[in-house]
Amino acid sequence: MIHSPLLPHLAGYINDRWISADAGKRQDVVNPATGEKLADVPVMGAAETRRAIASAKRALATPADAATRRRWLTAIRDALLEQQQEIGRILCLEHGKPWKEAQGEVQYAASFFDYYAPLAETATAPETLPGKVKDCIWTLYKRPVGVVGLITPWNFPIAMIAKKIAPALAAGCPSLIKPAPDTPLTMIALFQIMADRLDLPKGMVNLVMGDAAQIGGELMHSPDVAMVSFTGSTAVGRLLMQQASPRVKRLGLELGGNAPFIVLDDADLDAAADGLMINKFRGAGQTCVCANRVYVQRGVYDAFAQKLVERVSKLKVGDGMKDGTDIGPLINANGYAKVKGHLADALDKGATLLTGKQPDALNAGDGLFFTPAVIGNVDDTMQCCQEETFGPLIPLISFTDDDEVIRRANDTEFGLAAYVFGKDRARSHRIIAQLHFGHCAYNTGTGPAAIAPFGGMLSSGLGREGGREGLMEYIEVQTVPDGSH
């Protein structure tokens, strides 16, 4: 069992009160590295969600001024940085990622509160347009969109909520938050921090965990919820779009990915290999922005493969709380089975295993620890190219010229992230301009940052998180022409 000063309550949070599920039902939270039960948390449903929505609606009626909202965000930032080791430990234990990496995620989360704190005053202030039009002075007022529902995934338990709740608080939107069932403890710790350190109005933040269909259904059907922000699968995103249509409810959706990572023949191969390592193995490859298909130009394919294999074969897989661990376990048995299935499918169709274990040697007493693998001779018909693998498997695919790799990289319904490595900047940017992905990194494997908008094209979602654009997701602009002058 887990013991932490940030987890005195293993409960939901509605109207400033820690609560259990009405029905008394609870579910276990398990450490994926050991299989050990860490805690049990409430399984809530429709009734608790309706009370949380009502609580948030009351909070909306007593808005806080911009200076107060800025103070909230600054306080959360400071608390996250002060408690990064303990929050990182909780995150490591329930997710599996190494403790050091988990602490890095806490710092990343803090950057969103830091970024949006000043915008709570500057970006939400009324703006008077210059001059007169139609003999009126025109003023734009930035109103909170209303009560918002925030639904987060398990792969970034603190970063994903930071991306959503920081701009929501900056805009003055009360929220109802639903964490993923695999990783609710980090969210509870964040709520404990907010309860201890912030002077929030009752109902400004609410935590409901449990039945996804019931909680999500209430959020989508309630006339009192103006907007829902969801990070997760494209299948669920499509369902939310259907449910949103009767009320024309605003949605923010970050959905699935199938990221191409392109290595051109003029690339710095060591830099490309290092960039791929950082990009691919964060969270054991369980991120929607990590490379899923690695395209390497034919003339440098063998050299790049060798450099990559040298690096991957040195990775240490193990319990994230132990020193020296590079990669932790996968989140659960279903995730493990998918990665293993993609590896087996590729090898059955002619791919070659360059490093890693054969599929029949996996999961023989290893629990959820998946040995990182690199496979060569991959083609686009294999499952690892058609679907998001979400694990530590790198497929290497050779290509001949720029037109070919652009066509193959774009041959997916998803458009979340892409990466291009090459020394000829003009050439690389010509390629980037033709890639249908919202985040296209050049000579870096880095993912999103608080200062910049991030989101997908095509079936990878709607809207943006981060940057001023991320704040505008939670704002309605009211235009007031004043003809009294």
Coordinates of C-alpha atoms in Angstrom, one line a residue:
M1 CA 0.0 0.0 0.0
I2 CA 1.1 3.5 -0.7
H3 CA 1.7 6.0 2.1
S4 CA 2.1 9.7 1.3
P5 CA 1.3 13.0 3.1
L6 CA -0.3 14.1 -0.2
L7 CA -2.8 11.2 0.0
P8 CA -4.6 11.4 3.3
H9 CA -7.9 11.1 1.4
L10 CA -8.4 8.3 -1.2
A11 CA -11.6 9.9 -2.4
G12 CA -13.3 12.2 -4.8
Y13 CA -13.7 15.9 -4.3
I14 CA -17.0 17.8 -4.7
N15 CA -17.9 21.2 -3.4
D16 CA -14.8 21.4 -1.2
R17 CA -15.5 18.0 0.4
W18 CA -13.7 14.7 0.1
I19 CA -16.3 12.1 -0.7
S20 CA -16.7 8.3 -1.4
A21 CA -18.9 6.8 -4.0
D22 CA -22.6 6.8 -3.2
A23 CA -22.8 3.0 -3.8
G24 CA -19.7 2.4 -1.7
K25 CA -17.9 0.7 -4.6
R26 CA -14.1 0.9 -4.9
Q27 CA -11.5 -0.3 -7.3
D28 CA -7.8 -1.2 -6.9
V29 CA -4.9 0.9 -8.1
V30 CA -1.9 -1.4 -8.9
N31 CA 1.8 -0.8 -9.3
P32 CA 2.5 -2.2 -12.8
A33 CA 6.2 -2.9 -11.9
T34 CA 5.3 -5.2 -9.0
G35 CA 1.6 -6.1 -9.3
E36 CA 1.2 -4.8 -5.8
K37 CA -2.0 -3.0 -4.7
L38 CA -1.2 0.6 -4.0
A39 CA -4.6 1.7 -2.9
D40 CA -8.3 1.6 -3.7
V41 CA -10.4 4.5 -4.9
P42 CA -14.1 5.2 -5.3
V43 CA -16.0 4.1 -8.4
M44 CA -18.4 7.0 -8.9
G45 CA -21.1 7.4 -11.5
A46 CA -23.9 9.6 -12.8
A47 CA -25.3 10.9 -9.4
E48 CA -21.9 12.1 -8.2
T49 CA -21.3 13.7 -11.5
R50 CA -24.5 15.6 -11.5
R51 CA -23.7 17.0 -8.0
A52 CA -20.3 18.0 -9.2
I53 CA -21.7 19.8 -12.2
A54 CA -24.2 21.6 -9.9
S55 CA -21.3 22.6 -7.6
A56 CA -19.3 24.0 -10.5
K57 CA -22.3 25.9 -11.8
R58 CA -22.6 27.7 -8.4
A59 CA -18.9 28.6 -8.5
L60 CA -19.4 30.1 -12.0
A61 CA -21.9 32.6 -10.4
T62 CA -19.2 34.0 -8.1
P63 CA -16.3 34.8 -10.5
A64 CA -12.8 35.6 -9.1
D65 CA -11.0 38.6 -10.5
A66 CA -7.9 38.2 -12.7
A67 CA -5.4 38.9 -10.0
T68 CA -6.9 36.2 -7.8
R69 CA -6.8 33.7 -10.7
R70 CA -3.2 34.6 -11.3
R71 CA -2.4 33.9 -7.6
W72 CA -4.0 30.5 -7.8
L73 CA -1.9 29.5 -10.8
T74 CA 1.3 30.7 -9.2
A75 CA 0.5 28.8 -6.0
I76 CA 0.0 25.6 -7.8
R77 CA 3.2 26.1 -9.8
D78 CA 5.2 26.6 -6.6
A79 CA 3.6 23.7 -4.8
L80 CA 4.3 21.3 -7.7
L81 CA 8.0 22.4 -7.8
E82 CA 8.3 22.0 -4.0
Q83 CA 6.6 18.6 -4.0
Q84 CA 8.1 17.3 -7.3
Q85 CA 9.9 14.4 -5.6
E86 CA 6.8 13.1 -3.7
I87 CA 4.4 13.7 -6.6
G88 CA 7.0 12.0 -8.9
R89 CA 7.1 9.0 -6.5
I90 CA 3.3 8.7 -6.5
L91 CA 3.3 9.0 -10.3
C92 CA 6.2 6.4 -10.7
L93 CA 4.4 3.9 -8.5
E94 CA 1.1 4.0 -10.2
H95 CA 2.3 4.5 -13.8
G96 CA 5.7 2.8 -13.8
K97 CA 7.9 5.4 -15.5
P98 CA 11.2 6.0 -13.8
W99 CA 11.2 8.3 -10.8
K100 CA 13.5 10.8 -12.4
E101 CA 11.4 10.9 -15.5
A102 CA 8.3 11.3 -13.4
Q103 CA 9.8 14.3 -11.6
G104 CA 10.6 15.8 -15.0
E105 CA 6.9 15.4 -15.8
V106 CA 6.0 17.3 -12.6
Q107 CA 8.3 20.2 -13.7
Y108 CA 6.7 20.1 -17.2
A109 CA 3.3 20.4 -15.5
A110 CA 4.4 23.3 -13.5
S111 CA 5.4 25.1 -16.6
F112 CA 1.8 25.4 -17.7
F113 CA 0.7 27.1 -14.5
D114 CA 3.7 29.3 -14.8
Y115 CA 2.9 30.2 -18.4
Y116 CA -0.8 30.9 -17.9
A117 CA -0.5 32.8 -14.6
P118 CA 0.2 36.2 -16.2
L119 CA -2.2 35.5 -19.0
A120 CA -5.0 35.3 -16.4
E121 CA -4.7 39.1 -16.3
T122 CA -3.3 40.2 -19.7
A123 CA -5.1 37.9 -22.1
T124 CA -8.5 38.0 -20.4
A125 CA -8.6 41.8 -20.1
P126 CA -11.1 43.7 -22.2
E127 CA -9.7 44.9 -25.5
T128 CA -11.0 48.1 -27.1
L129 CA -10.5 48.2 -30.9
P130 CA -8.9 51.4 -32.3
G131 CA -11.0 54.0 -34.0
K132 CA -14.8 54.1 -34.7
V133 CA -16.7 51.8 -37.0
K134 CA -20.4 52.4 -37.7
D135 CA -20.0 55.3 -35.3
C136 CA -19.4 52.9 -32.5
I137 CA -16.5 52.1 -30.2
W138 CA -16.0 48.3 -30.2
T139 CA -14.8 46.4 -27.1
L140 CA -14.1 42.7 -26.9
Y141 CA -14.8 41.0 -23.6
K142 CA -13.2 37.7 -22.7
R143 CA -15.8 35.7 -20.8
P144 CA -15.2 32.2 -19.4
V145 CA -16.9 29.6 -21.6
G146 CA -18.6 28.2 -18.5
V147 CA -18.4 24.9 -16.6
V148 CA -15.9 22.5 -18.2
G149 CA -15.3 18.8 -18.1
L150 CA -11.7 17.7 -18.2
I151 CA -11.0 14.0 -19.0
T152 CA -7.4 12.9 -18.8
P153 CA -5.5 9.7 -19.8
W154 CA -3.1 7.6 -17.8
N155 CA 0.1 8.1 -19.7
F156 CA 0.9 11.6 -18.3
P157 CA -1.0 11.7 -15.0
I158 CA 0.1 15.2 -14.0
A159 CA 1.1 16.9 -17.3
M160 CA -2.2 16.2 -19.0
I161 CA -4.3 17.8 -16.3
A162 CA -2.0 20.7 -16.1
K163 CA -2.5 21.4 -19.8
K164 CA -6.2 21.6 -19.2
I165 CA -6.8 23.0 -15.7
A166 CA -4.2 25.8 -15.9
P167 CA -6.0 27.6 -18.8
A168 CA -9.4 26.7 -17.4
L169 CA -8.5 28.5 -14.1
A170 CA -6.8 31.3 -16.0
A171 CA -10.1 31.9 -17.8
G172 CA -12.2 31.5 -14.7
C173 CA -13.9 28.3 -15.7
P174 CA -15.0 25.9 -12.9
S175 CA -14.2 22.3 -13.8
L176 CA -15.1 18.7 -13.2
I177 CA -12.1 16.4 -13.7
K178 CA -12.1 12.7 -14.4
P179 CA -8.8 10.9 -14.2
A180 CA -7.9 7.6 -15.8
P181 CA -8.6 4.5 -13.6
D182 CA -5.0 3.3 -13.9
T183 CA -3.5 6.5 -12.5
P184 CA -5.9 8.4 -10.1
L185 CA -3.5 8.9 -7.2
T186 CA -1.4 11.6 -8.8
M187 CA -4.7 13.5 -9.5
I188 CA -5.8 13.1 -5.9
A189 CA -2.4 14.5 -4.8
L190 CA -2.9 17.6 -7.0
F191 CA -6.4 18.1 -5.5
Q192 CA -4.9 17.9 -2.0
I193 CA -2.4 20.6 -2.9
M194 CA -5.2 22.8 -4.3
A195 CA -7.4 22.2 -1.2
D196 CA -4.5 23.1 1.1
R197 CA -3.0 26.1 -0.6
L198 CA -5.7 27.8 -2.7
D199 CA -8.7 30.0 -1.6
L200 CA -10.8 28.6 -4.4
P201 CA -14.6 29.2 -4.3
K202 CA -16.6 26.1 -3.4
G203 CA -17.1 24.0 -6.5
M204 CA -14.3 25.6 -8.6
V205 CA -12.6 22.3 -9.0
N206 CA -14.3 18.9 -8.6
L207 CA -12.8 15.4 -8.9
V208 CA -15.0 12.5 -10.0
M209 CA -13.5 9.1 -10.8
G210 CA -15.1 5.8 -11.8
D211 CA -17.5 4.7 -14.5
A212 CA -16.3 6.4 -17.7
A213 CA -19.6 5.9 -19.6
Q214 CA -21.7 7.3 -16.8
I215 CA -19.4 10.3 -16.0
G216 CA -18.8 11.1 -19.6
G217 CA -22.5 10.7 -20.5
E218 CA -23.5 13.3 -17.8
L219 CA -20.8 15.7 -18.9
M220 CA -21.9 15.5 -22.6
H221 CA -25.7 15.6 -22.0
S222 CA -25.8 18.2 -19.2
P223 CA -26.9 21.7 -20.4
D224 CA -24.8 23.2 -17.6
V225 CA -21.4 21.9 -19.1
A226 CA -20.3 24.2 -21.8
M227 CA -17.2 22.5 -22.9
V228 CA -15.4 19.1 -22.6
S229 CA -11.7 18.6 -23.1
F230 CA -10.6 15.0 -23.7
T231 CA -7.3 13.3 -24.3
G232 CA -7.5 9.7 -25.4
S233 CA -8.4 7.4 -28.2
T234 CA -9.9 8.5 -31.5
A235 CA -12.8 6.0 -31.1
V236 CA -13.9 7.7 -27.9
G237 CA -13.3 11.2 -29.5
R238 CA -15.7 10.3 -32.3
L239 CA -18.3 9.2 -29.7
L240 CA -18.0 12.5 -27.8
M241 CA -18.5 14.4 -31.0
Q242 CA -21.7 12.5 -31.6
Q243 CA -22.9 13.2 -28.0
A244 CA -21.9 16.9 -28.4
S245 CA -24.0 17.5 -31.5
P246 CA -27.5 17.9 -29.9
R247 CA -26.3 20.8 -27.7
V248 CA -23.5 22.0 -30.1
K249 CA -21.2 21.6 -27.1
R250 CA -17.6 22.9 -27.5
L251 CA -15.0 20.1 -27.6
G252 CA -11.2 20.0 -27.2
L253 CA -9.9 16.7 -28.4
E254 CA -6.3 15.3 -28.4
L255 CA -6.6 11.9 -29.9
G256 CA -4.5 9.1 -31.4
G257 CA -1.3 9.5 -33.4
N258 CA 0.9 7.5 -35.8
A259 CA 4.0 9.7 -35.8
P260 CA 6.5 9.5 -38.7
F261 CA 10.2 10.1 -37.8
I262 CA 12.1 10.9 -41.0
V263 CA 15.9 10.6 -41.2
L264 CA 17.2 12.2 -44.5
D265 CA 20.5 11.2 -46.1
D266 CA 22.1 14.5 -45.1
A267 CA 21.2 14.2 -41.4
D268 CA 23.6 14.1 -38.5
L269 CA 23.0 10.5 -37.7
D270 CA 24.2 10.6 -34.1
A271 CA 21.9 13.6 -33.4
A272 CA 19.0 11.8 -35.1
A273 CA 19.6 8.6 -33.1
D274 CA 19.8 10.6 -29.8
G275 CA 16.7 12.5 -30.7
L276 CA 14.8 9.3 -31.4
M277 CA 15.9 7.7 -28.2
I278 CA 14.6 10.6 -26.2
N279 CA 11.4 10.8 -28.2
K280 CA 10.6 7.1 -28.4
F281 CA 11.3 5.8 -24.9
R282 CA 9.8 8.4 -22.7
G283 CA 7.1 6.6 -20.7
A284 CA 8.2 3.3 -22.3
G285 CA 6.9 4.5 -25.6
Q286 CA 3.4 5.0 -24.2
T287 CA 3.0 8.5 -25.6
C288 CA 0.8 9.7 -28.5
V289 CA 3.6 12.0 -29.8
C290 CA 6.4 9.5 -29.9
A291 CA 7.8 8.1 -33.1
N292 CA 5.7 5.2 -34.4
R293 CA 7.2 4.8 -37.9
V294 CA 10.9 5.6 -38.5
Y295 CA 11.7 6.3 -42.2
V296 CA 15.4 6.3 -43.0
Q297 CA 16.7 7.2 -46.4
R298 CA 18.3 4.2 -48.2
G299 CA 21.8 5.6 -48.4
V300 CA 22.1 6.0 -44.6
Y301 CA 19.8 3.2 -43.5
D302 CA 22.5 0.7 -42.4
A303 CA 24.6 3.2 -40.6
F304 CA 21.6 4.7 -38.7
A305 CA 20.3 1.2 -37.8
Q306 CA 23.7 0.3 -36.3
K307 CA 23.8 3.5 -34.2
L308 CA 20.3 3.0 -33.0
V309 CA 20.8 -0.7 -32.1
E310 CA 23.9 0.3 -30.1
R311 CA 21.9 2.7 -28.0
V312 CA 18.7 0.6 -27.6
S313 CA 20.6 -2.5 -26.5
K314 CA 22.1 -0.6 -23.5
L315 CA 18.7 0.5 -22.1
K316 CA 18.0 -0.9 -18.6
V317 CA 14.4 -2.1 -18.1
G318 CA 13.1 -2.3 -14.5
D319 CA 11.3 -0.9 -11.6
G320 CA 11.2 2.9 -11.9
M321 CA 12.0 3.4 -8.3
K322 CA 15.4 1.6 -8.7
D323 CA 18.5 3.6 -9.6
G324 CA 19.7 3.2 -13.2
T325 CA 16.3 2.2 -14.7
D326 CA 15.8 3.7 -18.1
I327 CA 12.4 2.2 -18.9
G328 CA 9.7 1.0 -16.6
P329 CA 6.9 -1.5 -17.2
L330 CA 3.9 -1.1 -19.6
I331 CA 0.8 0.0 -17.9
N332 CA -1.2 -3.2 -18.1
A333 CA -1.6 -6.6 -19.7
N334 CA -3.6 -5.2 -22.7
G335 CA -0.9 -2.7 -23.5
Y336 CA 1.8 -5.4 -23.3
A337 CA -0.2 -7.7 -25.5
K338 CA -0.6 -5.0 -28.2
V339 CA 3.1 -4.3 -28.4
K340 CA 3.9 -8.0 -28.5
G341 CA 1.3 -8.5 -31.2
H342 CA 2.8 -5.8 -33.3
L343 CA 6.3 -7.3 -33.0
A344 CA 5.0 -10.8 -33.9
D345 CA 3.0 -9.5 -36.9
A346 CA 6.0 -7.7 -38.3
L347 CA 8.4 -10.6 -37.9
D348 CA 5.8 -13.0 -39.4
K349 CA 5.6 -10.7 -42.5
G350 CA 9.3 -10.6 -43.1
A351 CA 10.8 -8.0 -40.7
T352 CA 14.1 -8.8 -39.0
L353 CA 14.8 -8.4 -35.3
L354 CA 17.8 -6.2 -34.8
T355 CA 17.7 -6.0 -31.0
G356 CA 15.2 -7.2 -28.5
K357 CA 13.5 -10.5 -27.7
Q358 CA 11.6 -12.9 -30.0
P359 CA 7.8 -12.8 -29.2
D360 CA 7.8 -16.3 -27.7
A361 CA 10.5 -15.2 -25.2
L362 CA 8.5 -12.3 -23.9
N363 CA 6.3 -12.3 -20.8
A364 CA 8.0 -15.5 -19.4
G365 CA 8.2 -14.2 -15.9
D366 CA 8.9 -10.7 -16.9
G367 CA 5.6 -9.3 -15.8
L368 CA 4.8 -6.1 -17.8
F369 CA 8.5 -5.3 -18.6
F370 CA 8.9 -5.3 -22.3
T371 CA 12.4 -5.5 -23.7
P372 CA 12.9 -2.6 -26.2
A373 CA 13.1 -3.8 -29.7
V374 CA 14.3 -2.5 -33.1
I375 CA 13.1 -4.2 -36.2
G376 CA 14.3 -3.7 -39.8
N377 CA 13.0 -4.5 -43.3
V378 CA 9.6 -3.1 -42.2
D379 CA 6.9 -2.2 -44.8
D380 CA 3.7 -0.1 -44.5
T381 CA 1.4 -3.1 -44.5
M382 CA 2.6 -4.3 -41.0
Q383 CA 0.4 -3.5 -38.0
C384 CA 3.2 -1.4 -36.4
C385 CA 2.8 1.1 -39.3
Q386 CA -1.0 1.0 -39.5
E387 CA -1.7 1.4 -35.8
E388 CA -0.3 3.3 -32.9
T389 CA 1.9 0.7 -31.0
F390 CA 2.2 2.6 -27.7
G391 CA 5.3 0.7 -26.5
P392 CA 9.1 0.4 -26.9
L393 CA 9.2 -1.0 -30.4
I394 CA 11.0 0.9 -33.2
P395 CA 10.2 -0.2 -36.8
L396 CA 12.8 1.0 -39.4
I397 CA 11.5 1.6 -42.9
S398 CA 13.7 2.6 -45.8
F399 CA 12.8 5.1 -48.5
T400 CA 14.3 6.5 -51.7
D401 CA 13.4 10.1 -52.1
D402 CA 11.5 13.0 -50.6
D403 CA 8.3 12.6 -52.6
E404 CA 8.1 9.0 -51.5
V405 CA 8.6 9.7 -47.8
I406 CA 6.1 12.5 -47.8
R407 CA 3.5 10.2 -49.4
R408 CA 4.2 7.4 -47.0
A409 CA 4.3 9.6 -43.9
N410 CA 1.0 11.1 -44.8
D411 CA -0.6 7.7 -45.5
T412 CA -2.5 7.6 -42.2
E413 CA -5.8 9.0 -40.8
F414 CA -3.8 10.6 -38.0
G415 CA -2.0 13.9 -37.9
L416 CA -0.6 14.6 -34.4
A417 CA 3.2 14.7 -34.5
A418 CA 6.0 14.2 -37.0
Y419 CA 9.8 14.6 -36.9
V420 CA 12.3 15.4 -39.6
F421 CA 16.1 15.3 -39.3
G422 CA 18.4 16.7 -42.1
K423 CA 21.1 19.4 -42.4
D424 CA 19.6 21.1 -45.5
R425 CA 17.1 23.4 -43.7
A426 CA 15.3 24.5 -46.9
R427 CA 14.8 20.9 -48.0
S428 CA 13.6 19.8 -44.6
H429 CA 11.1 22.6 -44.4
R430 CA 9.8 21.8 -47.8
I431 CA 9.0 18.4 -46.5
I432 CA 7.5 19.7 -43.3
A433 CA 5.2 22.0 -45.3
Q434 CA 3.7 19.0 -46.9
L435 CA 3.2 16.9 -43.8
H436 CA -0.3 16.8 -42.4
F437 CA 0.6 16.9 -38.7
G438 CA 0.0 19.6 -36.1
H439 CA 3.4 19.2 -34.4
C440 CA 6.3 18.9 -36.9
A441 CA 9.7 19.0 -35.2
Y442 CA 12.9 19.7 -37.1
N443 CA 16.2 18.2 -35.9
T444 CA 14.7 17.5 -32.4
G445 CA 12.6 14.8 -30.9
T446 CA 11.0 17.2 -28.5
G447 CA 7.3 17.2 -27.9
P448 CA 5.0 20.1 -26.9
A449 CA 5.8 23.0 -24.6
A450 CA 3.6 25.3 -22.6
I451 CA 4.4 28.4 -24.7
A452 CA 3.2 26.9 -28.0
P453 CA -0.1 25.5 -29.2
F454 CA -0.3 21.8 -29.6
G455 CA -2.9 19.6 -31.2
G456 CA -3.7 17.3 -34.1
M457 CA -5.0 17.4 -37.6
L458 CA -7.3 14.9 -39.3
S459 CA -8.4 12.2 -36.9
S460 CA -6.0 13.3 -34.2
G461 CA -8.3 15.8 -32.8
L462 CA -9.8 19.3 -32.5
G463 CA -8.4 22.5 -30.8
R464 CA -5.1 23.3 -29.2
E465 CA -3.5 23.0 -25.8
G466 CA -0.7 25.3 -24.8
G467 CA 0.1 28.8 -25.9
R468 CA -2.5 31.6 -26.1
E469 CA -4.5 29.4 -28.4
G470 CA -4.9 26.9 -25.5
L471 CA -6.4 29.6 -23.3
M472 CA -8.9 30.6 -26.0
E473 CA -10.4 27.1 -25.8
Y474 CA -11.8 28.2 -22.5
I475 CA -13.0 31.7 -23.5
E476 CA -15.9 33.1 -25.3
V477 CA -15.3 36.5 -26.9
Q478 CA -18.2 38.9 -26.5
T479 CA -18.2 41.8 -28.9
V480 CA -19.8 45.0 -27.6
P481 CA -20.3 47.9 -30.1
D482 CA -21.0 51.1 -28.1
G483 CA -22.8 53.8 -29.9
S484 CA -23.3 56.1 -26.9
H485 CA -20.2 58.2 -27.5

